[in-house]
Coordinates of C-alpha atoms in Angstrom, one line a residue:
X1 CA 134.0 187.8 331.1
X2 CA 133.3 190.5 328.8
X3 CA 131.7 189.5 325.1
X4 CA 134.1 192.2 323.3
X5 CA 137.0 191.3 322.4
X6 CA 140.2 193.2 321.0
X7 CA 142.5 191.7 318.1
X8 CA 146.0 190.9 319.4
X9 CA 147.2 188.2 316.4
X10 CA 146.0 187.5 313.4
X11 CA 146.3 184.1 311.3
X12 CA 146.6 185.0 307.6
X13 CA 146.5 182.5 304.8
X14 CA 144.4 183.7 301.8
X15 CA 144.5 182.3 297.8
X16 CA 143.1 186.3 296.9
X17 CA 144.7 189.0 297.6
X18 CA 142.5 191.4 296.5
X19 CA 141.8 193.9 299.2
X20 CA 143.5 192.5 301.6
X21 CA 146.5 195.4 302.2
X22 CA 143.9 197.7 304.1
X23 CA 143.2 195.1 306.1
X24 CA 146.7 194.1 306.8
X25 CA 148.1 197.9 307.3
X26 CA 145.1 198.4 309.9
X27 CA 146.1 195.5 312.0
X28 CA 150.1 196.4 311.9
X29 CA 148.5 200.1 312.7
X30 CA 146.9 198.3 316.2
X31 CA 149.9 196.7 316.7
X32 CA 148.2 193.2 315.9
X33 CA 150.7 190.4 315.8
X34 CA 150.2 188.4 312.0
X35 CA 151.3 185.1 311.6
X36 CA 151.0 183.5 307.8
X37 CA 152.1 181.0 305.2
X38 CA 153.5 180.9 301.6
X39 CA 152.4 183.5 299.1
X40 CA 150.6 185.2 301.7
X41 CA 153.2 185.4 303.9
X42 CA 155.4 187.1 301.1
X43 CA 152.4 189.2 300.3
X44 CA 153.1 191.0 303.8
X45 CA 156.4 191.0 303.8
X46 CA 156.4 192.8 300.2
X47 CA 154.5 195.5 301.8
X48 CA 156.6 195.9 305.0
X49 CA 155.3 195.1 307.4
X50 CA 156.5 192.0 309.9
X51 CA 155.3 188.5 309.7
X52 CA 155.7 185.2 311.7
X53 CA 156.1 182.5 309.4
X54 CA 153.6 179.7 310.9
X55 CA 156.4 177.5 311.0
X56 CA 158.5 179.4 313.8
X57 CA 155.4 178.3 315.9
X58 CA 155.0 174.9 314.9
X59 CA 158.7 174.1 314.5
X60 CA 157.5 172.0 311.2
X61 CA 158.5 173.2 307.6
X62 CA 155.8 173.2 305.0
X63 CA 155.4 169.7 303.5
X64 CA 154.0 167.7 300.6
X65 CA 154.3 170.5 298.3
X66 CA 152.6 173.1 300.3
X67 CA 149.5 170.3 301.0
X68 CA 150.2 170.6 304.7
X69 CA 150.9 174.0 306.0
X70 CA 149.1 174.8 308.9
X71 CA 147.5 171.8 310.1
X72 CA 149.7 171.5 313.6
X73 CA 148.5 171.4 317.7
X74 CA 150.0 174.5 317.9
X75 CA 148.1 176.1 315.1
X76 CA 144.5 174.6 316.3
X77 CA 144.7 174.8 319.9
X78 CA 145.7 178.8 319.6
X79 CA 142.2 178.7 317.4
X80 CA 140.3 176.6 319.3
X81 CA 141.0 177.0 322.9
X82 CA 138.5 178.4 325.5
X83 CA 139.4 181.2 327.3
X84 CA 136.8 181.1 330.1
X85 CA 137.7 177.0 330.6
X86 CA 140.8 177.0 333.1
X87 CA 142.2 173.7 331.6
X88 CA 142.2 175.1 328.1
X89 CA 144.2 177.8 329.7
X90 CA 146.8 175.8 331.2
X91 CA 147.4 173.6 328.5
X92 CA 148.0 176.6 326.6
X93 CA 150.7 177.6 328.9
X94 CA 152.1 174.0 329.0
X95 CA 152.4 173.7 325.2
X96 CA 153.2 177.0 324.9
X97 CA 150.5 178.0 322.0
X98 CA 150.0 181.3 321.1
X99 CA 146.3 182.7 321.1
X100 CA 145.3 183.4 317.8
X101 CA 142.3 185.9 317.8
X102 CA 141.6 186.6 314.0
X103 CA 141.6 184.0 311.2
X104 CA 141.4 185.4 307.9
X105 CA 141.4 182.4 305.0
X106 CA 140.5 182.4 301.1
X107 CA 139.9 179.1 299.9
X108 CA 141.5 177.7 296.6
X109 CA 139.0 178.5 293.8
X110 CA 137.6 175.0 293.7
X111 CA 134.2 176.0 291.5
X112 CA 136.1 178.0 289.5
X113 CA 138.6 175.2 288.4
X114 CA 135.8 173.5 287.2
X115 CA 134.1 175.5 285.4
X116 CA 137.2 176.3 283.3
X117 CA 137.7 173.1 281.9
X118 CA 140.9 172.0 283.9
X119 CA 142.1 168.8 284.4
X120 CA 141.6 166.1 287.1
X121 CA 144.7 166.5 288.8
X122 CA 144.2 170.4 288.3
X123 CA 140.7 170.2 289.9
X124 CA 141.8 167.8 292.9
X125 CA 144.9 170.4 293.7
X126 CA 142.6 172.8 294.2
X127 CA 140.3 171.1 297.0
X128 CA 141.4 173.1 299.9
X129 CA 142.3 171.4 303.4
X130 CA 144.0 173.7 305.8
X131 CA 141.5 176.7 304.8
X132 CA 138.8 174.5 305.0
X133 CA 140.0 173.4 308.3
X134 CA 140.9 176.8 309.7
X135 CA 137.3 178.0 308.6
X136 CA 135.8 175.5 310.7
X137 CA 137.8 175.8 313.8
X138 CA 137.8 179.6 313.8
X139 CA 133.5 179.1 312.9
X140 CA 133.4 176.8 316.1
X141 CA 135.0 178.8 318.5
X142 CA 133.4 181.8 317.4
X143 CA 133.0 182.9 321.5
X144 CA 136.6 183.7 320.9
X145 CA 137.5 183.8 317.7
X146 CA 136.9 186.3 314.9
X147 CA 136.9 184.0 311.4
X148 CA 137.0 185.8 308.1
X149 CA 136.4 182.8 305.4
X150 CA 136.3 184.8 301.9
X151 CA 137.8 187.4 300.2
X152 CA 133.7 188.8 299.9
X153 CA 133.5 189.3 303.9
X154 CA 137.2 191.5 303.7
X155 CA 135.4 194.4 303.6
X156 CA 133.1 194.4 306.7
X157 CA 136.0 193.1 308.8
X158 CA 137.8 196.3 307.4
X159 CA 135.2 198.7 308.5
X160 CA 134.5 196.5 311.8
X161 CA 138.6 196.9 313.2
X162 CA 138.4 200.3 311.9
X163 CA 135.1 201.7 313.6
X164 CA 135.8 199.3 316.9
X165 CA 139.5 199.8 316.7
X166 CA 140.5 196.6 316.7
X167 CA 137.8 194.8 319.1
X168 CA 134.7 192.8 318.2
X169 CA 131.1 191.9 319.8
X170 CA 129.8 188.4 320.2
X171 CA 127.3 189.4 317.9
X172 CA 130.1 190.5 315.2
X173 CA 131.6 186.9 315.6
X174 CA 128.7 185.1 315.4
X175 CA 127.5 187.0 312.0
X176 CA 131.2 185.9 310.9
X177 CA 130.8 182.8 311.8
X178 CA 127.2 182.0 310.3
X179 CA 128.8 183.3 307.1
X180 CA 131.9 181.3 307.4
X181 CA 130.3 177.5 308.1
X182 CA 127.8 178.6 304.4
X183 CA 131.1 178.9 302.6
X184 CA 132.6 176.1 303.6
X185 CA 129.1 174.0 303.5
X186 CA 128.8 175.2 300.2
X187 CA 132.4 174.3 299.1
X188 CA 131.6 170.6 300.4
X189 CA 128.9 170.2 298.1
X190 CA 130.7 171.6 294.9
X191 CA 133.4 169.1 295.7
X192 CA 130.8 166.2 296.2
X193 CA 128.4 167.3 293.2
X194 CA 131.9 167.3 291.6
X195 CA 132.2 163.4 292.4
X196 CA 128.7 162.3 292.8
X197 CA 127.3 159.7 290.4
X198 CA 124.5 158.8 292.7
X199 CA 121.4 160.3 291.2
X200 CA 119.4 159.6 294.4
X201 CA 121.6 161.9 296.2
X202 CA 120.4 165.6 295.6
X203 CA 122.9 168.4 297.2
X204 CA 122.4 171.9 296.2
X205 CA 123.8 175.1 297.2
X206 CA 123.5 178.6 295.7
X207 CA 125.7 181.1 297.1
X208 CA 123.7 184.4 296.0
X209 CA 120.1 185.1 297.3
X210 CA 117.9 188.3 296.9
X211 CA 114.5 189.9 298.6
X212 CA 111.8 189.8 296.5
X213 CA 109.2 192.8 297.2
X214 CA 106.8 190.0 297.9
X215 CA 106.0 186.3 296.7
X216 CA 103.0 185.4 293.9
X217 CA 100.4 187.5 296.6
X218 CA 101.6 190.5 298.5
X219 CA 101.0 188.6 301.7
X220 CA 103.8 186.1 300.9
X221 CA 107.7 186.5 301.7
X222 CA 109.4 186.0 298.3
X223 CA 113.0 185.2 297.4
X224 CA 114.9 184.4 294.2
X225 CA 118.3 182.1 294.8
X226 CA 120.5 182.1 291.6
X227 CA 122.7 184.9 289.2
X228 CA 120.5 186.4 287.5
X229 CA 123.1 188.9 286.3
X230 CA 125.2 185.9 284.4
X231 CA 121.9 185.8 282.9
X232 CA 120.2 189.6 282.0
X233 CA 121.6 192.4 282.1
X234 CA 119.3 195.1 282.7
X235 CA 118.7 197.9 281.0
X236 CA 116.1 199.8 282.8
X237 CA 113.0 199.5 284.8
X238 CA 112.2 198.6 288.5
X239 CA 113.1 195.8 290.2
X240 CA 111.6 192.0 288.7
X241 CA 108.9 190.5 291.1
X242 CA 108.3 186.8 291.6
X243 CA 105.5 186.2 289.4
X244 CA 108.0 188.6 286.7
X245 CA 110.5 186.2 287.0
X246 CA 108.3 183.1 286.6
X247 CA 107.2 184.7 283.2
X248 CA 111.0 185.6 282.3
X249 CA 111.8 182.2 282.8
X250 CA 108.7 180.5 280.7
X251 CA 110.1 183.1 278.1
X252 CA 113.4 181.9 277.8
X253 CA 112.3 178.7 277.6
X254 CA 109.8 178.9 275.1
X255 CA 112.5 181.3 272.4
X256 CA 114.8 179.3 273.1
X257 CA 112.3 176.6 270.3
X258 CA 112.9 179.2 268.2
X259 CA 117.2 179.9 268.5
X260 CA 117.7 179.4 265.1
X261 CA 114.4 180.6 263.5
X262 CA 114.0 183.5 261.4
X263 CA 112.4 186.8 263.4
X264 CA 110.4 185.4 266.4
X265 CA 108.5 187.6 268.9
X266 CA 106.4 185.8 271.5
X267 CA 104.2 187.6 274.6
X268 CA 103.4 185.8 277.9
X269 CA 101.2 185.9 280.2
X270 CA 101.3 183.9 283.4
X271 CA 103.7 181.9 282.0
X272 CA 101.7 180.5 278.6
X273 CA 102.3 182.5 275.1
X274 CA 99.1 184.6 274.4
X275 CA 101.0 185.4 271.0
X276 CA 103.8 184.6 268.9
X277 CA 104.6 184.7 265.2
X278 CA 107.6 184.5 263.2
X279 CA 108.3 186.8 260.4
X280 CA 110.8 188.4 258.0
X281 CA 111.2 191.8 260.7
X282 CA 111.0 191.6 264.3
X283 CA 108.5 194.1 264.3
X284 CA 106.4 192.2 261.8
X285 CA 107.0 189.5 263.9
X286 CA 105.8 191.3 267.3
X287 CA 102.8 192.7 265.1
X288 CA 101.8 189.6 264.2
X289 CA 102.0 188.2 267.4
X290 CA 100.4 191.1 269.6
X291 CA 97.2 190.1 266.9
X292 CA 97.3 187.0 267.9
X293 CA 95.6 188.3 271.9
X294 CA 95.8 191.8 272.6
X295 CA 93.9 191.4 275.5
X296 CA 95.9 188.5 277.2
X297 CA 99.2 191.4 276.2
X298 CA 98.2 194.0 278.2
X299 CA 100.6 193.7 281.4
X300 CA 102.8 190.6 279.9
X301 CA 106.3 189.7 279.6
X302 CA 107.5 190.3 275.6
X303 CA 110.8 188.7 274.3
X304 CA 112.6 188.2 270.9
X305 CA 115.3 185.7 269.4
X306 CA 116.7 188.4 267.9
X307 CA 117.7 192.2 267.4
X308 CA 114.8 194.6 268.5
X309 CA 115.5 197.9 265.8
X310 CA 113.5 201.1 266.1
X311 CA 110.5 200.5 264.4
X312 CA 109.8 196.9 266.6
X313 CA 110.2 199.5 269.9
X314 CA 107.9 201.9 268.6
X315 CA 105.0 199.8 268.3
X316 CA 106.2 198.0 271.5
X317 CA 105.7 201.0 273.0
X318 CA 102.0 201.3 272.6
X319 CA 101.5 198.8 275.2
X320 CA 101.4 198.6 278.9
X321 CA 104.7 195.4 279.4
X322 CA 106.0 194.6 282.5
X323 CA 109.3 192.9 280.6
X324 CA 111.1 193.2 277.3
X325 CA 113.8 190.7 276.7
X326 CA 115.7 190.4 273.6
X327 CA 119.6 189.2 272.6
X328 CA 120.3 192.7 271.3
X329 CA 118.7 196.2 270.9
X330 CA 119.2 199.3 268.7
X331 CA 120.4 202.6 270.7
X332 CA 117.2 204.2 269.7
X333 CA 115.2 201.4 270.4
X334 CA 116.6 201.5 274.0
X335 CA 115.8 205.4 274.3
X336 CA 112.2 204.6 272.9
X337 CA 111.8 201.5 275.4
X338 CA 112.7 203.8 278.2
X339 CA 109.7 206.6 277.9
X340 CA 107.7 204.1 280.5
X341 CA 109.5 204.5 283.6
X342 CA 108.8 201.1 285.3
X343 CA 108.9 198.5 282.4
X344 CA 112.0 196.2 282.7
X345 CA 114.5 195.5 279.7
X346 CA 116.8 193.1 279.7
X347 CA 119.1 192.1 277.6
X348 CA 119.6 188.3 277.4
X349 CA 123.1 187.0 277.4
X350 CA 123.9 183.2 276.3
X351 CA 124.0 181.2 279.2
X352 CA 123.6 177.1 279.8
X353 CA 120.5 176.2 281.9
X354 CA 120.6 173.7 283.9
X355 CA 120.3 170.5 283.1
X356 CA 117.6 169.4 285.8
X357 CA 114.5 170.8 287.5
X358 CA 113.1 171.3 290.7
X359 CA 110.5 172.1 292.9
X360 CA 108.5 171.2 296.2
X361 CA 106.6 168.5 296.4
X362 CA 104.8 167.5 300.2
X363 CA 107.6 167.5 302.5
X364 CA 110.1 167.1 299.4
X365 CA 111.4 167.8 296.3
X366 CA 110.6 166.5 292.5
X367 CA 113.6 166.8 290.6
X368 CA 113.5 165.8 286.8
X369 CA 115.9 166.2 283.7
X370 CA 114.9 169.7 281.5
X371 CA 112.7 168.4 278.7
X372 CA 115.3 168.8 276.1
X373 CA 113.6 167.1 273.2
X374 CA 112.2 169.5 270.4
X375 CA 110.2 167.7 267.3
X376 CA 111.8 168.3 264.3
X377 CA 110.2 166.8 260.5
X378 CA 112.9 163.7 261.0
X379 CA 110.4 163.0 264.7
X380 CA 107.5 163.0 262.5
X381 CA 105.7 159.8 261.1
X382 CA 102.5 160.2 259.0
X383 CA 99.9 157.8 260.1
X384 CA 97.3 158.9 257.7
X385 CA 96.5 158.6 254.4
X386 CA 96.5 162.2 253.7
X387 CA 100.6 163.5 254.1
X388 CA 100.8 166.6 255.5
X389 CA 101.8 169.7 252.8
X390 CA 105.8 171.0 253.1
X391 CA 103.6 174.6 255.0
X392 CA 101.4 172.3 257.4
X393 CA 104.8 170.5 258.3
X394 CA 106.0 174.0 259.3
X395 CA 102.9 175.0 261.2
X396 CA 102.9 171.9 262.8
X397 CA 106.5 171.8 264.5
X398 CA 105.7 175.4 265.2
X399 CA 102.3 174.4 266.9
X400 CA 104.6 171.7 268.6
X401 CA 107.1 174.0 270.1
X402 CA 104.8 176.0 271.8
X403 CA 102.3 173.5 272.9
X404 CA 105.7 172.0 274.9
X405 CA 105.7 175.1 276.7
X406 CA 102.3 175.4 277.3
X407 CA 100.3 174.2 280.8
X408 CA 98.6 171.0 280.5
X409 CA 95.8 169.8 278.9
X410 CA 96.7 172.0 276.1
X411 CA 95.7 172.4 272.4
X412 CA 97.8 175.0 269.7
X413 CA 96.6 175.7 266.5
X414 CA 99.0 177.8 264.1
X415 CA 99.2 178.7 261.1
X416 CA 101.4 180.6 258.2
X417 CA 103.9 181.3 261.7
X418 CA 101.5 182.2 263.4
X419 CA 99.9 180.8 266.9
X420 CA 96.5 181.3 266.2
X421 CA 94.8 180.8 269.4
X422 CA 95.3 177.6 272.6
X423 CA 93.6 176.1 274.9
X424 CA 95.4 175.8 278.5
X425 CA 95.7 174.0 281.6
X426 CA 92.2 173.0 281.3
X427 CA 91.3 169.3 283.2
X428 CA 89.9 167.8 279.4
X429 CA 91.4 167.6 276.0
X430 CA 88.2 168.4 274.5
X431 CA 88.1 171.2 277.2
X432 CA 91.2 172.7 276.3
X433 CA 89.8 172.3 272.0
X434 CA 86.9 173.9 272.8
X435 CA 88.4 176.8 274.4
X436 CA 90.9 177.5 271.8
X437 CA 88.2 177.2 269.1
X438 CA 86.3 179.8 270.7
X439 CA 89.8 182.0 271.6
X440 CA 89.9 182.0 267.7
X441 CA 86.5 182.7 266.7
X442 CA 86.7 185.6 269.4
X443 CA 89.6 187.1 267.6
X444 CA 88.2 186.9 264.3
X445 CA 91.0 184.2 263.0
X446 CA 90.0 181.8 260.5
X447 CA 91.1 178.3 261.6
X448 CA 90.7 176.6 257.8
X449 CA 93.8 175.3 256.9
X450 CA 95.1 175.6 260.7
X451 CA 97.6 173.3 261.9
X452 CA 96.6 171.3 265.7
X453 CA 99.3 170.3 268.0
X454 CA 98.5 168.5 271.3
X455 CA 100.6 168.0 274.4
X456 CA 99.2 164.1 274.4
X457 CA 97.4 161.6 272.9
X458 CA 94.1 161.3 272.1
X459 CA 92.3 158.1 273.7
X460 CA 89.0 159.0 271.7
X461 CA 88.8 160.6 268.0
X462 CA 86.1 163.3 269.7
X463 CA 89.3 166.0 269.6
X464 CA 90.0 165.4 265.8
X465 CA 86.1 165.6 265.0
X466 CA 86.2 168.7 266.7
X467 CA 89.3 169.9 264.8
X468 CA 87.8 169.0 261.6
X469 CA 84.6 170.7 262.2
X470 CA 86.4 173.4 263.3
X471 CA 88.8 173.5 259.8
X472 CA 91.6 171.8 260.9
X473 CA 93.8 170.2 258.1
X474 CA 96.5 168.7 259.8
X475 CA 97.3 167.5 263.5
X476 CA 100.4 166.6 265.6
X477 CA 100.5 164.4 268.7
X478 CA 102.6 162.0 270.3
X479 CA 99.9 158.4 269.5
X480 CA 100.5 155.9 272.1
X481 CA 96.9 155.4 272.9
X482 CA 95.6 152.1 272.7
X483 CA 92.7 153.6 270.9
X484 CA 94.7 155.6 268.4
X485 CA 93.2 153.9 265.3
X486 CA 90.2 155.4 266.4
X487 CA 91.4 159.0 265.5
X488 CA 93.6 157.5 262.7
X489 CA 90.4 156.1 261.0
X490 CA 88.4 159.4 261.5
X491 CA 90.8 161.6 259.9
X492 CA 91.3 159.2 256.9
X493 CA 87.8 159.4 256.5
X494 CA 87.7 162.7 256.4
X495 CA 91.1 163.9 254.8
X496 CA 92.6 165.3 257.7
X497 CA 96.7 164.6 257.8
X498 CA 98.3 163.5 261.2
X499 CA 102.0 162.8 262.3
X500 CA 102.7 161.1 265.3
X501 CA 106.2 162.5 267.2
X502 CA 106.4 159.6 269.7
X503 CA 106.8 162.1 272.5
X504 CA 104.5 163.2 274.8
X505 CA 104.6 167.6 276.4
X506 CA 103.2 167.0 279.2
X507 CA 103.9 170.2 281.2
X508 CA 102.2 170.8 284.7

């Protein structure tokens, strides 16, 4: 029996319209018989061109309120039957069930519901059960059966009647078919994730996928799974790479400290700040913070919690960036930002992260809540005699939001809204000190009167000697050690102010 198959009927119940006339004119044009349901059915009528109502096959009105349309013998078995398996056939002919070659369905906009805020009884209505049905019946029998399961795959089945008039390849089916069972896979899990309480259960399913050009080395296959347009719009450049967008996203976390700061410019590189400063301009700010490591600049990813004007994209433009990201931008800063033909700006729209993150772990995941805790002056609790002054206060939450969003073991030190120099993702505390004592002294920055933030606690007072000897005034960290008095003591001694926050940064 041959694998290509010509369209003789058509089952058509859809919930969008959009483009399906073409589609609908083309089949009538072949002479394809169309069979549909409620609006649908009206839809082709309005346009002239004859319809079977499904009930004239099933001899069953629509019940329930339009829940049960379509789900009938008659309606399956012309889906489902084999046409190579002689029983199949004959029951066919017994139960007089027409074959029904095409299936075309739109599910109800389940997600969408959702999303907007809608009622219970709103959101249950819209759990589809005949589409749903249909998809997976016309998915099945895909040797057969041509299935269309969203308004998205319209278009290919267009051009596929159109350049085949009218007939189809197994292989045509089967790409239908592979598309068909991920809709309504990942239409099951928005209606369990919908329901789900369990928080040992973990379903996830992202509908829109892209090629990287290659993963964090060029011999590794990279992919990015989300909607990164709800996200960026971008303005210009080439296309983002994996490691880009591992730096776009420790960017938007790390501004996002800073939402309702004054001007804030921070640059990243491999996913850690290498500068950032707040100011009263946003291109004092991104001066300030380009200062801060113009080595570590060269080649990063730059963003802003605010505007960038003309004179912050002048100066901007001195430097090789792979990414600018900012809420807003002058015309002419655009037109300045655009002289370097592959540097990417986006602009960032305001969008909710998710709430939970994940990534592999051995032959799993790790899934954790976002660590949405920021330390504010009401975390803070002075455990020294020395209080902190109303500026070390402010370098010290600034230290604090940037040491959460730095790798582990880290040390920040910052001052006057400025990160001064860190130590990062080194294996030892003192380590990660010592580096970010040297960072500074390489740089030329004078660490007297710095604040120190730390991602942890300090089990020995070797990190605040260090700090002290390196002109450290004042130090945030979480305590909890069961040695804290240690560092306590050693700073009263030597008039060196400490807070406490009672949480602990850790970030891996």
């Amino acid at each position: 029996m041959s694998t290509t198959k010509t369209i003789q009927s058509a089952l058509i119940s859809v919930f969008s319209k959009d483009g399906l006339e073409p589609i609908v004119r083309k089949l009538h044009e072949q002479n394809v018989t169309l069979y549909s349901t409620g609006g649908t059915e009206d839809f082709i009528k309005n346009l002239g061109i004859p319809v079977v109502p499904v009930e004239d096959i099933t001899s069953f009105p629509e019940i329930l309120g339009g829940r049960v349309k379509t789900l009938h013998p008659k309606i399956f078995g012309g889906i489902l039957n084999r046409q190579d398996n002689e029983s199949d056939v004959q029951q066919m002919k017994e139960f007089d069930i027409p074959q029904i070659d095409l299936v075309i369905v739109d599910l109800y906009p389940f997600e969408k519901t959702v999303a907007s805020g809608a009622s219970e009884q709103d959101i249950i209505e819209k759990i589809d059960i005949g589409g749903i049905s249909l998809i997976r019946a016309g998915a099945k029998n895909f040797k057969d059966t041509v299935i269309v399961a969203s308004v998205n795959e319209y278009s290919l089945l267009l051009e596929l009647i159109t350049e085949q008039n009218g007939a189809t390849t197994l292989e045509n089916r089967r790409l239908l078919a592979t598309k068909a069972f991920h809709v309504s896979s990942h239409y099951d899990g928005a209606i369990f994730n919908y329901f789900n309480t369990d928080e040992t259960i973990y379903k996830e399913s992202i509908a829109d996928g892209q090629v990287l050009r290659y993963g964090e080395n060029p011999h590794q296959k990279g992919f990015f799974f989300g909607d990164f347009d709800t996200m960026f719009k971008k303005v210009h450049g080439k296309e983002l790479s994996y490691n880009n967008l591992l730096d776009v996203d420790a960017a938007v976390n790390l501004i996002a400290e800073f939402k309702t700061d004054g001007p804030t410019f921070a640059i990243l590189k491999h996913n850690n700040a290498c500068g950032l400063a707040s100011r009263k301009t946003i291109s004092e700010a991104y001066l300030a913070a380009l200062a801060c490591d113009p080595t570590s600049a060269f080649g990063g990813v730059l963003i802003a919690n605010t505007k960038i004007d003309l004179a912050a994209a002048q100066e901007i433009n001195k430097l090789f960036c792979e990414v600018v990201i900012a809420p807003a931008y002058d015309d002419e800063a655009i037109t300045v930002l655009q002289e370097k033909k592959n540097r990417i700006i986006l602009v960032q729209n305001e969008v909710e992260l998710p709430s939970r993150q994940v990534r592999t772990c051995l032959n799993g995941l790790l899934i954790q809540d976002r660590n949405n805790i920021t330390d504010t002056k009401e975390h803070l609790k002075t455990v020294t005699i020395t209080e902190p002054t109303a500026q070390e206060i402010e370098d010290l939450i600034f230290a604090s939001k940037i040491c959460k969003n730095t790798k582990s073991n880290t040390i920040v030190f910052a001052k006057n809204g400025t990160l001064i120099s860190s130590g990062t993702g080194q294996t030892s505390r003192v380590d990660a000190l010592i580096q970010a004592v040297d960072k500074a002294k390489a740089f030329g920055f004078d660490l007297t009167g710095a604040s120190m933030a730390s991602d942890a606690f300090f089990p020995f007072p070797d990190c605040v000697e260090l700090a002290k000897k390196a002109g450290i005034t004042a130090v945030i960290q979480p305590g909890g050690s069961i040695k804290d008095e240690l560092s306590i003591n050693y700073c009263n001694e030597n008039n060196l102010a400490m807070v406490f926050t009672g949480t602990r940064h850790f970030k891996h």
